[in-house]
Amino acid sequence: MIKVIYNGEVRETGCSTLLELLKETGVVKDDPRSLFGIAVGVNDEMVPKSRLDQYILRENDRIEIFTMIAGG
Amino acid sequence: MDLKDQNALAIGKYSFSSRLFMGTGKFSSSDVMCSAVKASGTELVTVAVRRAKFGGYDDILQPLLKTGVRLLPNTAGSRVAKEAVYAANLARDALETDLIKLEVHPDPRYLLPDPVETLLAAQELVKQGFTVMPYCQADPVLCKRLEEAGCACVMPLAAPIGTNRGLVTRDMLEIILDQASVPVVVDAGIGAPSHAAAAMEMGADAVLVNTAIAVAGDPVSMAGAFADAVRAGYAAGKAGLGKSSLYAVATSEVDDFIAHLED
């Protein structure tokens, strides 16, 4: 198990990749379109959704999930 | 849209028949927002990037996309160039678009855009292949610098965001319009259809309106009123306004008529 900061909260996880973690937390569902409108950042760097399965989680990674909201 | 449309507005590689762009904030519900979007005839609407709050957020994207509009993500909430560049990259990955409305405003009281950080962010985002639409001060020199940086348009403010005060920066907007070689989209502070029409009569290429529609008594009717005003203002600007004059100029020759009575 490693410890990561997930949307501001400490989380222990056995996942090895970012994609696995997003599946574990329910962000990624079976329908690939479910990721439209969502972006992922780790340690203030955007991780392209096409590479979520290649990103190997490290201790203390700060993972943030972003969505689109109404705005001007 | 019709490729032969002589009145189409080109911003980078994108083309728009409607010269009214709309923001999606402050609406009472997604339904009202989508009805207003449809009534406005807009083809480009803004959305913002935020950290996800699970279990409590309203998905606005699917209903918006059903209206057929293109999405323009913004970088609102960024205080410095680095944050804006990060937000732009998140938005590009989230929405699969290279369009970005660049907004850097560190001060929450007036929400005025930081010109230095905006220019720095614009330079970097152009380098990264974005179609950059910067929200900026109505500063003619800054607008030229943003244009030179490769921005696809400039978006000078009429008045601070959400104030509905109209074309407070009118004199500077005139200089910007005179100098610009990229489209000028007047953004922020437009509070009434008459303000939008006035901006278009002056030669603005488009306007972006949010608060004035969203907080109107009837947002859907107001969206339609803005659509009419933008069309009328654009047509008037293209037609060429008559010159204004201090003294009256008679519309018919009264002299002959008076002379006839005296015979």
Short mmCIF file of C-alpha atoms in Angstrom, two decimals:
data_model
loop_
_atom_site.label_atom_id
_atom_site.label_comp_id
_atom_site.label_asym_id
_atom_site.label_seq_id
_atom_site.Cartn_x
_atom_site.Cartn_y
_atom_site.Cartn_z
CA MET A 1 0.00 0.00 0.00
CA ILE A 2 1.10 3.54 -0.66
CA LYS A 3 -0.22 6.87 0.58
CA VAL A 4 -1.36 9.51 -1.93
CA ILE A 5 -3.23 12.80 -1.60
CA TYR A 6 -6.42 12.40 -3.58
CA ASN A 7 -8.43 15.60 -4.10
CA GLY A 8 -6.95 17.02 -0.93
CA GLU A 9 -7.49 13.92 1.21
CA VAL A 10 -4.99 11.30 2.30
CA ARG A 11 -5.77 7.93 0.75
CA GLU A 12 -4.12 4.55 1.09
CA THR A 13 -4.19 2.50 -2.06
CA GLY A 14 -2.88 -0.72 -3.47
CA CYS A 15 -3.29 0.51 -7.05
CA SER A 16 -0.15 0.79 -9.10
CA THR A 17 -1.34 3.05 -11.94
CA LEU A 18 -3.38 6.23 -12.04
CA LEU A 19 -6.01 4.51 -14.19
CA GLU A 20 -6.48 1.79 -11.55
CA LEU A 21 -6.90 4.43 -8.86
CA LEU A 22 -9.50 6.29 -10.95
CA LYS A 23 -11.39 3.03 -11.41
CA GLU A 24 -11.17 2.31 -7.68
CA THR A 25 -12.63 5.74 -6.88
CA GLY A 26 -15.37 5.43 -9.51
CA VAL A 27 -14.15 8.30 -11.72
CA VAL A 28 -13.51 5.95 -14.64
CA LYS A 29 -16.44 3.71 -15.49
CA ASP A 30 -16.81 1.14 -18.24
CA ASP A 31 -18.11 3.69 -20.73
CA PRO A 32 -15.02 5.47 -22.13
CA ARG A 33 -17.15 8.57 -22.81
CA SER A 34 -17.50 8.97 -19.04
CA LEU A 35 -14.11 10.69 -19.11
CA PHE A 36 -15.26 13.51 -21.40
CA GLY A 37 -15.23 16.74 -19.42
CA ILE A 38 -12.76 15.40 -16.88
CA ALA A 39 -9.04 16.13 -16.55
CA VAL A 40 -6.43 14.75 -14.19
CA GLY A 41 -3.46 16.47 -12.63
CA VAL A 42 -0.64 14.99 -10.55
CA ASN A 43 1.66 17.29 -8.60
CA ASP A 44 0.38 20.29 -10.62
CA GLU A 45 1.10 18.67 -13.99
CA MET A 46 -1.66 17.55 -16.34
CA VAL A 47 -1.55 13.82 -17.09
CA PRO A 48 -3.22 13.20 -20.47
CA LYS A 49 -6.14 10.82 -20.22
CA SER A 50 -4.55 8.69 -22.92
CA ARG A 51 -1.65 8.00 -20.55
CA LEU A 52 -3.47 7.28 -17.29
CA ASP A 53 -2.55 3.60 -17.56
CA GLN A 54 1.15 4.43 -17.95
CA TYR A 55 1.43 6.69 -14.92
CA ILE A 56 2.86 4.70 -11.99
CA LEU A 57 1.74 6.07 -8.63
CA ARG A 58 4.38 7.18 -6.16
CA GLU A 59 4.24 7.82 -2.42
CA ASN A 60 2.78 11.29 -1.64
CA ASP A 61 1.59 12.00 -5.19
CA ARG A 62 -1.00 14.78 -5.15
CA ILE A 63 -3.76 13.68 -7.51
CA GLU A 64 -6.49 16.08 -8.49
CA ILE A 65 -9.56 15.48 -10.61
CA PHE A 66 -11.01 18.44 -12.50
CA THR A 67 -14.44 18.87 -14.07
CA MET A 68 -16.07 21.61 -16.09
CA ILE A 69 -18.58 23.89 -14.44
CA ALA A 70 -20.69 26.86 -15.57
CA GLY A 71 -18.73 30.08 -16.02
CA GLY A 72 -18.36 33.27 -18.03
CA MET B 1 -22.76 26.88 -41.04
CA ASP B 2 -22.89 28.19 -44.61
CA LEU B 3 -19.39 28.45 -46.03
CA LYS B 4 -20.53 31.26 -48.30
CA ASP B 5 -21.68 33.31 -45.33
CA GLN B 6 -20.08 36.71 -46.02
CA ASN B 7 -20.87 37.81 -42.49
CA ALA B 8 -19.18 34.89 -40.76
CA LEU B 9 -16.61 35.66 -38.10
CA ALA B 10 -13.34 33.72 -38.23
CA ILE B 11 -11.36 33.20 -35.04
CA GLY B 12 -8.30 31.12 -35.80
CA LYS B 13 -9.51 28.10 -37.73
CA TYR B 14 -13.06 28.42 -36.37
CA SER B 15 -15.95 30.22 -38.01
CA PHE B 16 -19.13 31.59 -36.45
CA SER B 17 -22.38 32.89 -37.95
CA SER B 18 -23.53 34.33 -34.65
CA ARG B 19 -21.51 37.22 -33.22
CA LEU B 20 -22.97 36.75 -29.77
CA PHE B 21 -20.89 34.54 -27.47
CA MET B 22 -22.40 33.52 -24.16
CA GLY B 23 -21.23 32.66 -20.68
CA THR B 24 -23.01 29.93 -18.72
CA GLY B 25 -22.56 31.18 -15.14
CA LYS B 26 -25.21 32.43 -12.70
CA PHE B 27 -28.25 30.77 -14.34
CA SER B 28 -30.91 29.49 -11.94
CA SER B 29 -30.84 26.02 -13.54
CA SER B 30 -29.33 24.04 -16.42
CA ASP B 31 -32.72 24.08 -18.16
CA VAL B 32 -32.94 27.88 -18.12
CA MET B 33 -29.32 28.10 -19.26
CA CYS B 34 -29.88 25.78 -22.23
CA SER B 35 -33.11 27.54 -23.24
CA ALA B 36 -31.27 30.89 -23.12
CA VAL B 37 -28.40 29.45 -25.17
CA LYS B 38 -30.88 28.32 -27.83
CA ALA B 39 -32.76 31.65 -27.80
CA SER B 40 -29.50 33.57 -28.18
CA GLY B 41 -28.53 31.68 -31.34
CA THR B 42 -24.97 31.59 -30.00
CA GLU B 43 -22.48 29.06 -31.33
CA LEU B 44 -19.83 29.50 -28.64
CA VAL B 45 -20.33 29.30 -24.88
CA THR B 46 -17.84 29.49 -22.05
CA VAL B 47 -17.32 26.99 -19.25
CA ALA B 48 -14.81 26.91 -16.38
CA VAL B 49 -12.42 24.27 -14.96
CA ARG B 50 -12.70 23.38 -11.28
CA ARG B 51 -11.47 20.73 -8.87
CA ALA B 52 -14.15 18.04 -8.79
CA LYS B 53 -16.57 17.88 -5.90
CA PHE B 54 -17.93 14.37 -5.93
CA GLY B 55 -21.58 13.68 -5.37
CA GLY B 56 -22.64 17.28 -5.70
CA TYR B 57 -21.93 18.63 -9.12
CA ASP B 58 -24.35 19.25 -11.90
CA ASP B 59 -23.15 18.00 -15.29
CA ILE B 60 -23.71 20.96 -17.58
CA LEU B 61 -21.75 19.58 -20.54
CA GLN B 62 -24.19 17.02 -21.90
CA PRO B 63 -27.22 19.39 -21.99
CA LEU B 64 -25.04 22.13 -23.49
CA LEU B 65 -23.61 19.89 -26.21
CA LYS B 66 -27.15 18.82 -27.15
CA THR B 67 -27.83 22.45 -28.12
CA GLY B 68 -25.10 22.11 -30.76
CA VAL B 69 -22.80 24.84 -29.45
CA ARG B 70 -19.02 24.77 -29.33
CA LEU B 71 -17.47 24.96 -25.86
CA LEU B 72 -14.93 27.63 -24.95
CA PRO B 73 -13.21 26.69 -21.67
CA ASN B 74 -11.77 29.54 -19.63
CA THR B 75 -8.92 29.78 -17.15
CA ALA B 76 -10.86 31.83 -14.60
CA GLY B 77 -9.56 31.38 -11.09
CA SER B 78 -5.94 31.63 -12.27
CA ARG B 79 -3.91 34.30 -10.50
CA VAL B 80 -0.65 33.93 -12.42
CA ALA B 81 0.43 32.80 -15.89
CA LYS B 82 1.61 29.39 -14.66
CA GLU B 83 -1.83 28.55 -13.24
CA ALA B 84 -3.55 29.70 -16.42
CA VAL B 85 -1.29 27.49 -18.56
CA TYR B 86 -2.08 24.54 -16.27
CA ALA B 87 -5.84 25.25 -16.43
CA ALA B 88 -5.67 25.53 -20.23
CA ASN B 89 -3.96 22.15 -20.51
CA LEU B 90 -6.54 20.54 -18.21
CA ALA B 91 -9.34 22.07 -20.29
CA ARG B 92 -7.80 20.89 -23.57
CA ASP B 93 -7.56 17.34 -22.27
CA ALA B 94 -11.06 17.44 -20.74
CA LEU B 95 -12.88 18.85 -23.77
CA GLU B 96 -10.61 17.89 -26.68
CA THR B 97 -10.48 21.48 -27.92
CA ASP B 98 -7.59 23.87 -28.51
CA LEU B 99 -9.81 26.89 -27.88
CA ILE B 100 -9.04 28.69 -24.65
CA LYS B 101 -10.40 31.87 -23.13
CA LEU B 102 -7.39 33.11 -21.21
CA GLU B 103 -8.33 34.85 -17.97
CA VAL B 104 -5.85 35.81 -15.27
CA HIS B 105 -7.36 37.93 -12.54
CA PRO B 106 -5.72 37.84 -9.14
CA ASP B 107 -7.96 40.41 -7.44
CA PRO B 108 -11.43 39.12 -6.48
CA ARG B 109 -12.89 42.58 -5.79
CA TYR B 110 -12.74 43.95 -9.33
CA LEU B 111 -11.68 40.77 -11.19
CA LEU B 112 -9.55 42.93 -13.47
CA PRO B 113 -7.20 40.93 -15.68
CA ASP B 114 -3.47 41.08 -14.89
CA PRO B 115 -1.93 42.38 -18.13
CA VAL B 116 1.60 41.11 -17.48
CA GLU B 117 0.59 37.57 -16.51
CA THR B 118 -1.99 37.47 -19.32
CA LEU B 119 0.66 38.32 -21.93
CA LEU B 120 3.13 35.78 -20.49
CA ALA B 121 0.46 33.07 -20.47
CA ALA B 122 -0.65 33.99 -24.02
CA GLN B 123 2.89 33.64 -25.35
CA GLU B 124 3.27 30.19 -23.78
CA LEU B 125 -0.18 28.94 -24.84
CA VAL B 126 0.36 30.03 -28.45
CA LYS B 127 3.64 28.08 -28.36
CA GLN B 128 1.72 25.05 -27.10
CA GLY B 129 -0.69 25.22 -30.04
CA PHE B 130 -3.76 26.73 -28.41
CA THR B 131 -6.22 29.05 -30.16
CA VAL B 132 -5.90 31.81 -27.56
CA MET B 133 -8.73 34.24 -26.83
CA PRO B 134 -7.43 36.56 -24.09
CA TYR B 135 -9.72 38.49 -21.76
CA CYS B 136 -7.82 41.73 -21.21
CA GLN B 137 -7.85 45.35 -20.20
CA ALA B 138 -9.19 47.78 -22.81
CA ASP B 139 -5.59 48.83 -23.36
CA PRO B 140 -4.74 49.45 -27.02
CA VAL B 141 -1.01 48.77 -26.50
CA LEU B 142 -1.65 45.52 -24.64
CA CYS B 143 -4.11 44.41 -27.32
CA LYS B 144 -1.42 44.92 -29.97
CA ARG B 145 1.08 42.96 -27.87
CA LEU B 146 -1.40 40.09 -27.48
CA GLU B 147 -2.00 40.15 -31.22
CA GLU B 148 1.77 40.05 -31.88
CA ALA B 149 2.03 37.12 -29.45
CA GLY B 150 -0.22 35.17 -31.83
CA CYS B 151 -3.59 35.39 -30.10
CA ALA B 152 -6.53 34.56 -32.37
CA CYS B 153 -8.50 37.58 -31.14
CA VAL B 154 -8.52 40.04 -28.25
CA MET B 155 -11.29 40.35 -25.66
CA PRO B 156 -11.09 43.77 -24.04
CA LEU B 157 -13.47 44.50 -21.20
CA ALA B 158 -16.29 47.05 -21.41
CA ALA B 159 -16.51 47.24 -17.60
CA PRO B 160 -15.58 44.90 -14.72
CA ILE B 161 -17.12 41.39 -14.89
CA GLY B 162 -20.75 41.17 -13.83
CA THR B 163 -21.25 44.90 -13.30
CA ASN B 164 -23.72 45.50 -16.16
CA ARG B 165 -22.28 48.99 -16.53
CA GLY B 166 -21.94 49.04 -20.31
CA LEU B 167 -19.17 50.53 -22.43
CA VAL B 168 -17.25 52.30 -19.68
CA THR B 169 -14.05 51.87 -21.71
CA ARG B 170 -15.62 53.17 -24.92
CA ASP B 171 -12.84 55.60 -25.94
CA MET B 172 -10.13 52.96 -25.55
CA LEU B 173 -12.26 50.38 -27.36
CA GLU B 174 -12.41 52.76 -30.32
CA ILE B 175 -8.61 52.88 -30.51
CA ILE B 176 -8.38 49.08 -30.14
CA LEU B 177 -10.89 48.61 -32.97
CA ASP B 178 -9.01 51.09 -35.14
CA GLN B 179 -5.69 49.28 -34.66
CA ALA B 180 -6.61 45.62 -34.47
CA SER B 181 -5.80 43.11 -37.19
CA VAL B 182 -7.41 40.24 -35.26
CA PRO B 183 -11.10 40.10 -34.27
CA VAL B 184 -12.10 42.19 -31.25
CA VAL B 185 -14.64 40.57 -28.93
CA VAL B 186 -15.97 43.00 -26.33
CA ASP B 187 -16.29 41.02 -23.11
CA ALA B 188 -17.52 41.77 -19.58
CA GLY B 189 -19.70 44.54 -18.26
CA ILE B 190 -22.20 44.58 -21.12
CA GLY B 191 -25.45 44.97 -19.22
CA ALA B 192 -28.15 45.62 -21.83
CA PRO B 193 -28.86 44.83 -25.49
CA SER B 194 -28.30 48.53 -26.25
CA HIS B 195 -24.72 48.23 -24.94
CA ALA B 196 -24.13 45.22 -27.19
CA ALA B 197 -25.62 47.02 -30.19
CA ALA B 198 -23.44 50.07 -29.49
CA ALA B 199 -20.30 47.91 -29.37
CA MET B 200 -21.21 46.27 -32.67
CA GLU B 201 -22.02 49.64 -34.30
CA MET B 202 -18.52 50.80 -33.29
CA GLY B 203 -17.10 47.88 -35.25
CA ALA B 204 -16.63 45.16 -32.65
CA ASP B 205 -16.51 41.71 -34.25
CA ALA B 206 -18.50 40.04 -31.48
CA VAL B 207 -19.57 40.46 -27.87
CA LEU B 208 -19.56 38.01 -24.97
CA VAL B 209 -22.46 38.28 -22.54
CA ASN B 210 -23.22 36.30 -19.41
CA THR B 211 -24.53 38.13 -16.33
CA ALA B 212 -26.92 40.43 -18.21
CA ILE B 213 -28.73 37.40 -19.61
CA ALA B 214 -28.42 35.07 -16.62
CA VAL B 215 -29.76 37.51 -14.01
CA ALA B 216 -32.50 39.06 -16.19
CA GLY B 217 -36.12 38.73 -15.04
CA ASP B 218 -36.67 36.41 -18.02
CA PRO B 219 -33.26 35.12 -19.18
CA VAL B 220 -34.63 33.35 -22.26
CA SER B 221 -36.35 36.49 -23.61
CA MET B 222 -33.28 38.54 -22.75
CA ALA B 223 -31.09 36.13 -24.72
CA GLY B 224 -33.33 36.70 -27.75
CA ALA B 225 -33.17 40.46 -27.23
CA PHE B 226 -29.35 40.31 -27.20
CA ALA B 227 -29.38 38.26 -30.41
CA ASP B 228 -31.50 40.95 -32.11
CA ALA B 229 -29.31 43.75 -30.76
CA VAL B 230 -26.08 42.13 -31.93
CA ARG B 231 -27.51 41.52 -35.41
CA ALA B 232 -28.84 45.09 -35.64
CA GLY B 233 -25.63 46.63 -34.33
CA TYR B 234 -23.48 44.60 -36.69
CA ALA B 235 -25.66 45.48 -39.70
CA ALA B 236 -25.59 49.17 -38.72
CA GLY B 237 -21.82 49.16 -38.30
CA LYS B 238 -21.36 47.55 -41.72
CA ALA B 239 -23.88 49.92 -43.33
CA GLY B 240 -21.92 52.93 -42.03
CA LEU B 241 -23.48 55.37 -39.59
CA GLY B 242 -24.21 58.94 -40.70
CA LYS B 243 -22.02 61.72 -39.32
CA SER B 244 -23.23 63.51 -36.20
CA SER B 245 -23.55 67.30 -36.26
CA LEU B 246 -24.13 70.09 -33.73
CA TYR B 247 -26.58 71.99 -35.94
CA ALA B 248 -29.85 70.78 -37.43
CA VAL B 249 -29.70 69.60 -41.02
CA ALA B 250 -33.12 69.75 -42.75
CA THR B 251 -34.33 66.51 -44.31
CA SER B 252 -36.33 68.31 -47.01
CA GLU B 253 -35.86 71.64 -48.76
CA VAL B 254 -38.33 73.90 -46.91
CA ASP B 255 -37.24 77.09 -48.72
CA ASP B 256 -39.17 76.41 -51.95
CA PHE B 257 -42.40 75.67 -50.09
CA ILE B 258 -42.28 78.95 -48.11
CA ALA B 259 -41.45 80.92 -51.26
CA HIS B 260 -44.52 79.46 -53.00
CA LEU B 261 -46.90 80.66 -50.21
CA GLU B 262 -45.54 84.19 -50.48
CA ASP B 263 -46.43 84.50 -54.20
#
